[in-house]
XYZ file of N, CA and C in Angstrom:
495
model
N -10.432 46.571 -17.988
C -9.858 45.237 -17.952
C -10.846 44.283 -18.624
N -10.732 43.684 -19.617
C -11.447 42.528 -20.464
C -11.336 41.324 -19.622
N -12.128 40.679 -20.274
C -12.126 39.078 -19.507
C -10.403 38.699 -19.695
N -10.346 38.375 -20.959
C -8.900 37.882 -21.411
C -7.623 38.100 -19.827
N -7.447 39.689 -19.961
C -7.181 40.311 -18.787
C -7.167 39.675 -16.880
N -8.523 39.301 -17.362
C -8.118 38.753 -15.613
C -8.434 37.297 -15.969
N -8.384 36.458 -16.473
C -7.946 34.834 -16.722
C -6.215 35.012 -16.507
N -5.616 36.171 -18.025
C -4.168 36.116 -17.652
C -3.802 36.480 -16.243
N -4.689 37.791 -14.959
C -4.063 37.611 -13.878
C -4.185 36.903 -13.332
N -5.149 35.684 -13.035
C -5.341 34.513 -12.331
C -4.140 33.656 -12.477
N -3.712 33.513 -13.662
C -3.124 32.261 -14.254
C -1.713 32.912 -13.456
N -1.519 34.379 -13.201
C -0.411 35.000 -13.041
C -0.020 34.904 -11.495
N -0.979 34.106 -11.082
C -0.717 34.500 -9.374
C 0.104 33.702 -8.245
N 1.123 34.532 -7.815
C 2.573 34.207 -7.364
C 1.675 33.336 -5.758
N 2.483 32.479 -6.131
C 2.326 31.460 -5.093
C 3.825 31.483 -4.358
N 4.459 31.263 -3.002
C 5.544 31.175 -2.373
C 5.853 29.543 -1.864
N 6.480 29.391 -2.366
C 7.134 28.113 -1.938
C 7.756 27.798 -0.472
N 7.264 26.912 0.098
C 8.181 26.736 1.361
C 9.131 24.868 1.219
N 10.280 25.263 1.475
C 11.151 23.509 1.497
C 11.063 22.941 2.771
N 11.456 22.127 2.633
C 11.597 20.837 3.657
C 12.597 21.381 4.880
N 12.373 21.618 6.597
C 13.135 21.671 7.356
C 13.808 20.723 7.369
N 13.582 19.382 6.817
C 13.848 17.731 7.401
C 14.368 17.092 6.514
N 14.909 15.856 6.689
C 14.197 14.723 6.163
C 13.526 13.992 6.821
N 12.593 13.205 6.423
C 11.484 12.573 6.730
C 10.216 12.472 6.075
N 9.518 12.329 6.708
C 8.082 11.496 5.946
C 6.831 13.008 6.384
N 6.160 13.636 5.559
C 5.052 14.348 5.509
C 4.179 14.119 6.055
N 3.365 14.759 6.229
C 2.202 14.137 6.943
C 1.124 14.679 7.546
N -0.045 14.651 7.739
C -0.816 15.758 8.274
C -0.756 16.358 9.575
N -1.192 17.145 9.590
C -1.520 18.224 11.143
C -2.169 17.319 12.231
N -3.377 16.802 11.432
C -4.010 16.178 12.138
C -3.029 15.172 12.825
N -2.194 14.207 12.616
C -1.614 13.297 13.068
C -0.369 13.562 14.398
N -0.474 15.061 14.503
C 0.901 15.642 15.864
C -0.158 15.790 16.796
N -0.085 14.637 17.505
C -0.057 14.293 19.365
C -0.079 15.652 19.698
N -0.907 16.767 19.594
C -1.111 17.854 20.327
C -1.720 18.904 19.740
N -2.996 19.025 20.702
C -4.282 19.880 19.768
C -3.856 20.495 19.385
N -2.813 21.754 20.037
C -2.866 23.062 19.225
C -2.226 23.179 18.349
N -1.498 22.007 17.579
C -1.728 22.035 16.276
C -2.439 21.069 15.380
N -2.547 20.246 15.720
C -3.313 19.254 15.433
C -4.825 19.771 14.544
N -5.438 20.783 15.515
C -6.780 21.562 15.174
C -6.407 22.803 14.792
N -5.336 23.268 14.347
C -4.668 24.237 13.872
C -4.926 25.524 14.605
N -4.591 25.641 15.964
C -4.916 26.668 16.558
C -3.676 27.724 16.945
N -2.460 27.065 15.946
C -1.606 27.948 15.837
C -1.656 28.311 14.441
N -2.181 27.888 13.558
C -1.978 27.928 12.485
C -1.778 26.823 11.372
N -1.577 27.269 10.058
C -1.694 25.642 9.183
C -0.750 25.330 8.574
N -0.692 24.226 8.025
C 0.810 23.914 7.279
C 0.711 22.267 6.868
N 1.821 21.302 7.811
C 1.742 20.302 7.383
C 3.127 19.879 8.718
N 3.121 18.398 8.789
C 4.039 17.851 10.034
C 5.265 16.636 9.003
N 6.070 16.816 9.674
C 6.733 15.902 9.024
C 7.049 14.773 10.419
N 7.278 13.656 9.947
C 7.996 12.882 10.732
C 9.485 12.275 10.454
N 10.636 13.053 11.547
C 11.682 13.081 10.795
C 12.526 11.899 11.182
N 13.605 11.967 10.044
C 14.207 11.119 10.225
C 15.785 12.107 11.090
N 16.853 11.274 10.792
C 18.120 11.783 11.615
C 18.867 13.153 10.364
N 19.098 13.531 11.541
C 19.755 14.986 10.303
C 19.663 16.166 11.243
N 19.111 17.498 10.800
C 19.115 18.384 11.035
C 17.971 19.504 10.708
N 17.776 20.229 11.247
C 16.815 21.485 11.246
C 17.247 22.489 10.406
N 16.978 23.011 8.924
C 17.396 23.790 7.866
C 16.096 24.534 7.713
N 16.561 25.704 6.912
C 15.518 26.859 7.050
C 14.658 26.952 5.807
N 13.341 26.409 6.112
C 12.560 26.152 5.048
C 12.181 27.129 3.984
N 12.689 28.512 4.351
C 12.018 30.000 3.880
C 14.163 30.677 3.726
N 13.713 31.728 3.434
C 14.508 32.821 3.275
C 14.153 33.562 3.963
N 14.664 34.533 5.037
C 14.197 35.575 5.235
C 14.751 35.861 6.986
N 13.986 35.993 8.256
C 14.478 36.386 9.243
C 13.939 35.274 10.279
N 15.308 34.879 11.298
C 15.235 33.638 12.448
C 15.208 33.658 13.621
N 14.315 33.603 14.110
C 14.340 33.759 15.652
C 14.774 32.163 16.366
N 15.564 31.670 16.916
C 15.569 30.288 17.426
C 15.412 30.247 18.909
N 14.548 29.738 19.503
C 14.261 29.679 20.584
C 15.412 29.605 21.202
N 15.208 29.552 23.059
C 16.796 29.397 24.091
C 16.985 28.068 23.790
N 15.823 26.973 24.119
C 15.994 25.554 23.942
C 16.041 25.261 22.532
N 16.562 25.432 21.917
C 16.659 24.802 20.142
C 15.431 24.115 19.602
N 14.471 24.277 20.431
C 13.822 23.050 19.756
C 12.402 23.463 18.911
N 12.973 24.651 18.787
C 11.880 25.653 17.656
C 12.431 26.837 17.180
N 12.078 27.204 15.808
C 12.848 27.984 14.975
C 11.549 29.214 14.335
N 11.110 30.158 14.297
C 10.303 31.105 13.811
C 11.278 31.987 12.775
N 10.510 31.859 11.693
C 10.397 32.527 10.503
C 9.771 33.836 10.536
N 10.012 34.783 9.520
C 9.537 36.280 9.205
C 10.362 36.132 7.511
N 9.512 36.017 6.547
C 10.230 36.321 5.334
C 10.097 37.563 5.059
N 10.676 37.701 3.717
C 10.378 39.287 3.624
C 8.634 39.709 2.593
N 8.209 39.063 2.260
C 7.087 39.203 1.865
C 5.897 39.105 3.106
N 6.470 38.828 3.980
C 5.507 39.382 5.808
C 4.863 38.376 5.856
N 5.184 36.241 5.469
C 4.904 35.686 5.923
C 5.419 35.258 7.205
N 5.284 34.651 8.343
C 5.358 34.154 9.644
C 5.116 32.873 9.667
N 5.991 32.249 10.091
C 6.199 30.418 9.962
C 7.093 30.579 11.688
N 6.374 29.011 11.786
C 7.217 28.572 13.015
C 7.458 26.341 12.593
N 8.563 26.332 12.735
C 9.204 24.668 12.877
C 9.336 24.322 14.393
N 8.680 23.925 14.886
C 8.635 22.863 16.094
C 8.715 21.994 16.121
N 10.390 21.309 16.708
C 10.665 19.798 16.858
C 9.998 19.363 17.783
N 8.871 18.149 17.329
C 8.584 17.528 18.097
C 7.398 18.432 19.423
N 6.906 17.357 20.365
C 6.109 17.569 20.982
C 6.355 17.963 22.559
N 6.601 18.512 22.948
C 6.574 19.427 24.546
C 8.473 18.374 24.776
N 8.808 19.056 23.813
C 10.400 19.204 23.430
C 10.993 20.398 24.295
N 10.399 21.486 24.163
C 10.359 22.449 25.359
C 11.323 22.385 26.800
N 10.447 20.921 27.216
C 10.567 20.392 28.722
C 12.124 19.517 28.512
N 13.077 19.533 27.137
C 14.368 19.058 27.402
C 15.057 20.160 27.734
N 14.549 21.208 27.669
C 15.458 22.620 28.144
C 16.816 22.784 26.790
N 16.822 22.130 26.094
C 18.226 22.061 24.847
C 19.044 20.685 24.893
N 18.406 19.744 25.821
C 19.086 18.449 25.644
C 18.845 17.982 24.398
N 19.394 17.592 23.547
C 19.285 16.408 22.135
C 19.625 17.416 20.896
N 19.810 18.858 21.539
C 19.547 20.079 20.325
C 20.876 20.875 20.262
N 21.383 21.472 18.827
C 22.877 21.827 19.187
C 22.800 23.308 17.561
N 22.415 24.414 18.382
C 22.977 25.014 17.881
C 23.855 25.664 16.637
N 23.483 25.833 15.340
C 24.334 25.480 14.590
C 24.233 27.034 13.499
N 23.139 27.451 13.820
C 22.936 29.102 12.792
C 23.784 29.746 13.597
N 24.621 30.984 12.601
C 25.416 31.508 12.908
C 24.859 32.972 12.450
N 23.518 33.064 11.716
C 23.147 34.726 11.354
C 21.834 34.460 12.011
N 21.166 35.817 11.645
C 19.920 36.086 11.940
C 19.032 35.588 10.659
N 19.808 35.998 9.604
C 18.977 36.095 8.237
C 19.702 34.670 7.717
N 18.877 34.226 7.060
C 19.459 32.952 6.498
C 18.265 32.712 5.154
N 19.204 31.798 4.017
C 18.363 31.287 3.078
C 17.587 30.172 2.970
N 16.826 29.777 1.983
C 16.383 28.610 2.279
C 18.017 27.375 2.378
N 17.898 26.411 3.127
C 18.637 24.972 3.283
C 19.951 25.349 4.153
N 19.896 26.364 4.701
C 20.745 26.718 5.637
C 20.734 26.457 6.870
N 21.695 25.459 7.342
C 21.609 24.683 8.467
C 21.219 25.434 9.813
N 20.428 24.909 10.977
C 20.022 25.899 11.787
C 20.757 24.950 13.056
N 19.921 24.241 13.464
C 19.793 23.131 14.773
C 19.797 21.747 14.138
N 20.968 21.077 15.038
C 21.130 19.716 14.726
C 20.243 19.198 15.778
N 19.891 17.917 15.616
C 18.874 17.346 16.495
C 19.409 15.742 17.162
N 19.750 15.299 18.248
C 20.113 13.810 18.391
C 18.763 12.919 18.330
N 18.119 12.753 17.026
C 16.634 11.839 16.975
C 16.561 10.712 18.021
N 17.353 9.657 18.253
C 17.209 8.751 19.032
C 16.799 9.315 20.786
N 17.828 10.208 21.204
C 17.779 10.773 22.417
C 16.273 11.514 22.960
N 15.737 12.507 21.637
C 14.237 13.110 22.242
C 13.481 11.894 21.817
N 13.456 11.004 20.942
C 12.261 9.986 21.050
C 12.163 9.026 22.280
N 13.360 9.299 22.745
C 13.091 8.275 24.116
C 12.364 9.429 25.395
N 12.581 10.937 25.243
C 12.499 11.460 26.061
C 11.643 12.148 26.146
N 10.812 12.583 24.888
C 9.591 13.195 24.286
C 8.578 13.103 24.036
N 6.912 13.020 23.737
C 6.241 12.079 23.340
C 5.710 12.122 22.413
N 6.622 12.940 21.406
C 6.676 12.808 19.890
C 7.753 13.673 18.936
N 8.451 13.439 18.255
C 9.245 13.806 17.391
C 8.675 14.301 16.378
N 7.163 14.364 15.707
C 6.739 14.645 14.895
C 6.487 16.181 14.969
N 6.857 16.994 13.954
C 7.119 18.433 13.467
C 6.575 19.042 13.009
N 5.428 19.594 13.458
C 4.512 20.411 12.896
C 6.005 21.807 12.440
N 5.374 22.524 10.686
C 5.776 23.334 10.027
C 4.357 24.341 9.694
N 4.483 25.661 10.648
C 3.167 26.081 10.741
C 3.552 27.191 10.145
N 2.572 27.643 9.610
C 1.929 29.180 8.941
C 1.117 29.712 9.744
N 1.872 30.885 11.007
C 1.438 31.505 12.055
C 0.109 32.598 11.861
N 0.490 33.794 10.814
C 0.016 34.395 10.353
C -1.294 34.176 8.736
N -2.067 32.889 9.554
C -2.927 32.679 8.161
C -3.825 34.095 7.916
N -3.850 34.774 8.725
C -4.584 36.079 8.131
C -4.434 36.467 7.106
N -3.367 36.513 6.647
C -2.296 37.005 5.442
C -2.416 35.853 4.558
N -2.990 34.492 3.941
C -3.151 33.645 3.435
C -4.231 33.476 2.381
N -4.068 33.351 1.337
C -5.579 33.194 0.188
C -5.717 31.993 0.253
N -4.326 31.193 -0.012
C -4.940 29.618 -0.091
C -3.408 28.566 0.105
N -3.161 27.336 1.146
C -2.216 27.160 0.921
C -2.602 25.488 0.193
N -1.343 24.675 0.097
C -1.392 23.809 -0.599
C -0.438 22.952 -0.111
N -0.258 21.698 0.512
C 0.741 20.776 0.907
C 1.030 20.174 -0.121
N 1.937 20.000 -0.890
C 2.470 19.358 -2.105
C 2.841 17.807 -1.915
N 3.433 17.640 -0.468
C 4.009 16.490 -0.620
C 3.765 15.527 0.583
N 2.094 15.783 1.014
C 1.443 14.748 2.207
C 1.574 13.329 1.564
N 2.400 12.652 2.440
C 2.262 11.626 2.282
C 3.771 11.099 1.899
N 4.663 11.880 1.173
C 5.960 11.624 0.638
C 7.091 11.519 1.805
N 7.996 10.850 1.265
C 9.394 11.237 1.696
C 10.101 11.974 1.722
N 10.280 13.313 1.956
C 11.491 14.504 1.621
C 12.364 14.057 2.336
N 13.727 15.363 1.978
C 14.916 15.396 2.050
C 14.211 17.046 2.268
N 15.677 17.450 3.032
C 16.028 18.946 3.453
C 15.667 19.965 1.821
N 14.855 20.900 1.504
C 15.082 21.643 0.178
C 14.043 21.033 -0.814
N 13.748 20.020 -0.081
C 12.403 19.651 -1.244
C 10.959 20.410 -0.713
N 10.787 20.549 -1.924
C 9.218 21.471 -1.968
C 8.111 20.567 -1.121
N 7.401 21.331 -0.026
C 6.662 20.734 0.676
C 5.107 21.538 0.428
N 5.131 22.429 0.530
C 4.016 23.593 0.350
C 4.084 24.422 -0.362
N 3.030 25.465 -0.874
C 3.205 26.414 -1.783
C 1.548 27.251 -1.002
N 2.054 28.730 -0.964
C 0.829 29.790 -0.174
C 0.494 30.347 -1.369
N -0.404 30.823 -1.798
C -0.891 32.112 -2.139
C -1.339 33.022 -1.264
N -0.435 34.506 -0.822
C -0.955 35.451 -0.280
C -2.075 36.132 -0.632
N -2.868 36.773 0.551
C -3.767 37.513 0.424
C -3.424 39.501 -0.306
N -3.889 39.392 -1.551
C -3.275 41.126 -2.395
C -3.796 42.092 -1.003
């Protein structure tokens, strides 16, 4: 392998895209009202703060949705592990404000999952803000938040991973 050779595989290296569960506003880890993600002790990613809408599937691949709706775990098929958590000890509504709406296991990216009543958990919660975590950083070379600080919509590019070969 020549130099030439591995500049072109560098330049070649597949990064995975993850979209927007939300709409709403980006934002760091650091800023979700609750260490364990906050200090990333579930893992890394980025939080959104959402606006009214719905919970869509940021990845392709396989869905676990909690009993209470108010968290959604990922498995793509390239053996990343993601978890979307509405909001902060959302948990404790038991499925109040949350409604059900995936009808497979497997779903693509922007495929509607859980609708959310925003007004109802912000009165009842003590934060709406959404950590979008990357469970499995073991498996991670390097990730990248694209859009801290922005406004998305559901399907807009938020992050991009490079896996570990």
């Amino acid at each position: 392998m020549g130099l030439f050779d591995f500049f072109k595989k560098k330049n070649n290296e597949e990064w995975f895209e993850i979209y927007s569960p939300l709409n709403g506003k980006v934002i760091d880890l650091s800023e979700v009202p609750d260490d364990a993600f906050a200090q990333k002790m579930v893992g890394d990613g980025c939080a959104i703060d959402p606006a009214e809408g719905v919970i869509c599937a940021p990845v392709a691949g396989d869905i676990d949705i909690f009993e209470t709706n108010h968290a959604v775990s990922f498995e793509t098929p390239n053996g990343l592990e993601m978890i979307v958590h509405f909001g902060i000890d959302t948990v404790t509504l038991k499925g109040e404000g949350f409604n059900r709406v995936a009808t497979s296991d497997t779903v693509k990216v922007g495929d509607k999952l859980v609708e959310y009543d925003l007004a109802f958990i912000k009165e009842k919660a003590p934060s709406v803000k959404t950590p979008v975590i990357i469970n499995n950083m073991d498996a991670v070379e390097k990730i990248e938040v694209v859009a801290k600080g922005k406004d998305v919509k559901v399907g807009d590019l938020i992050m991009r991973v490079l896996l570990k070969k």
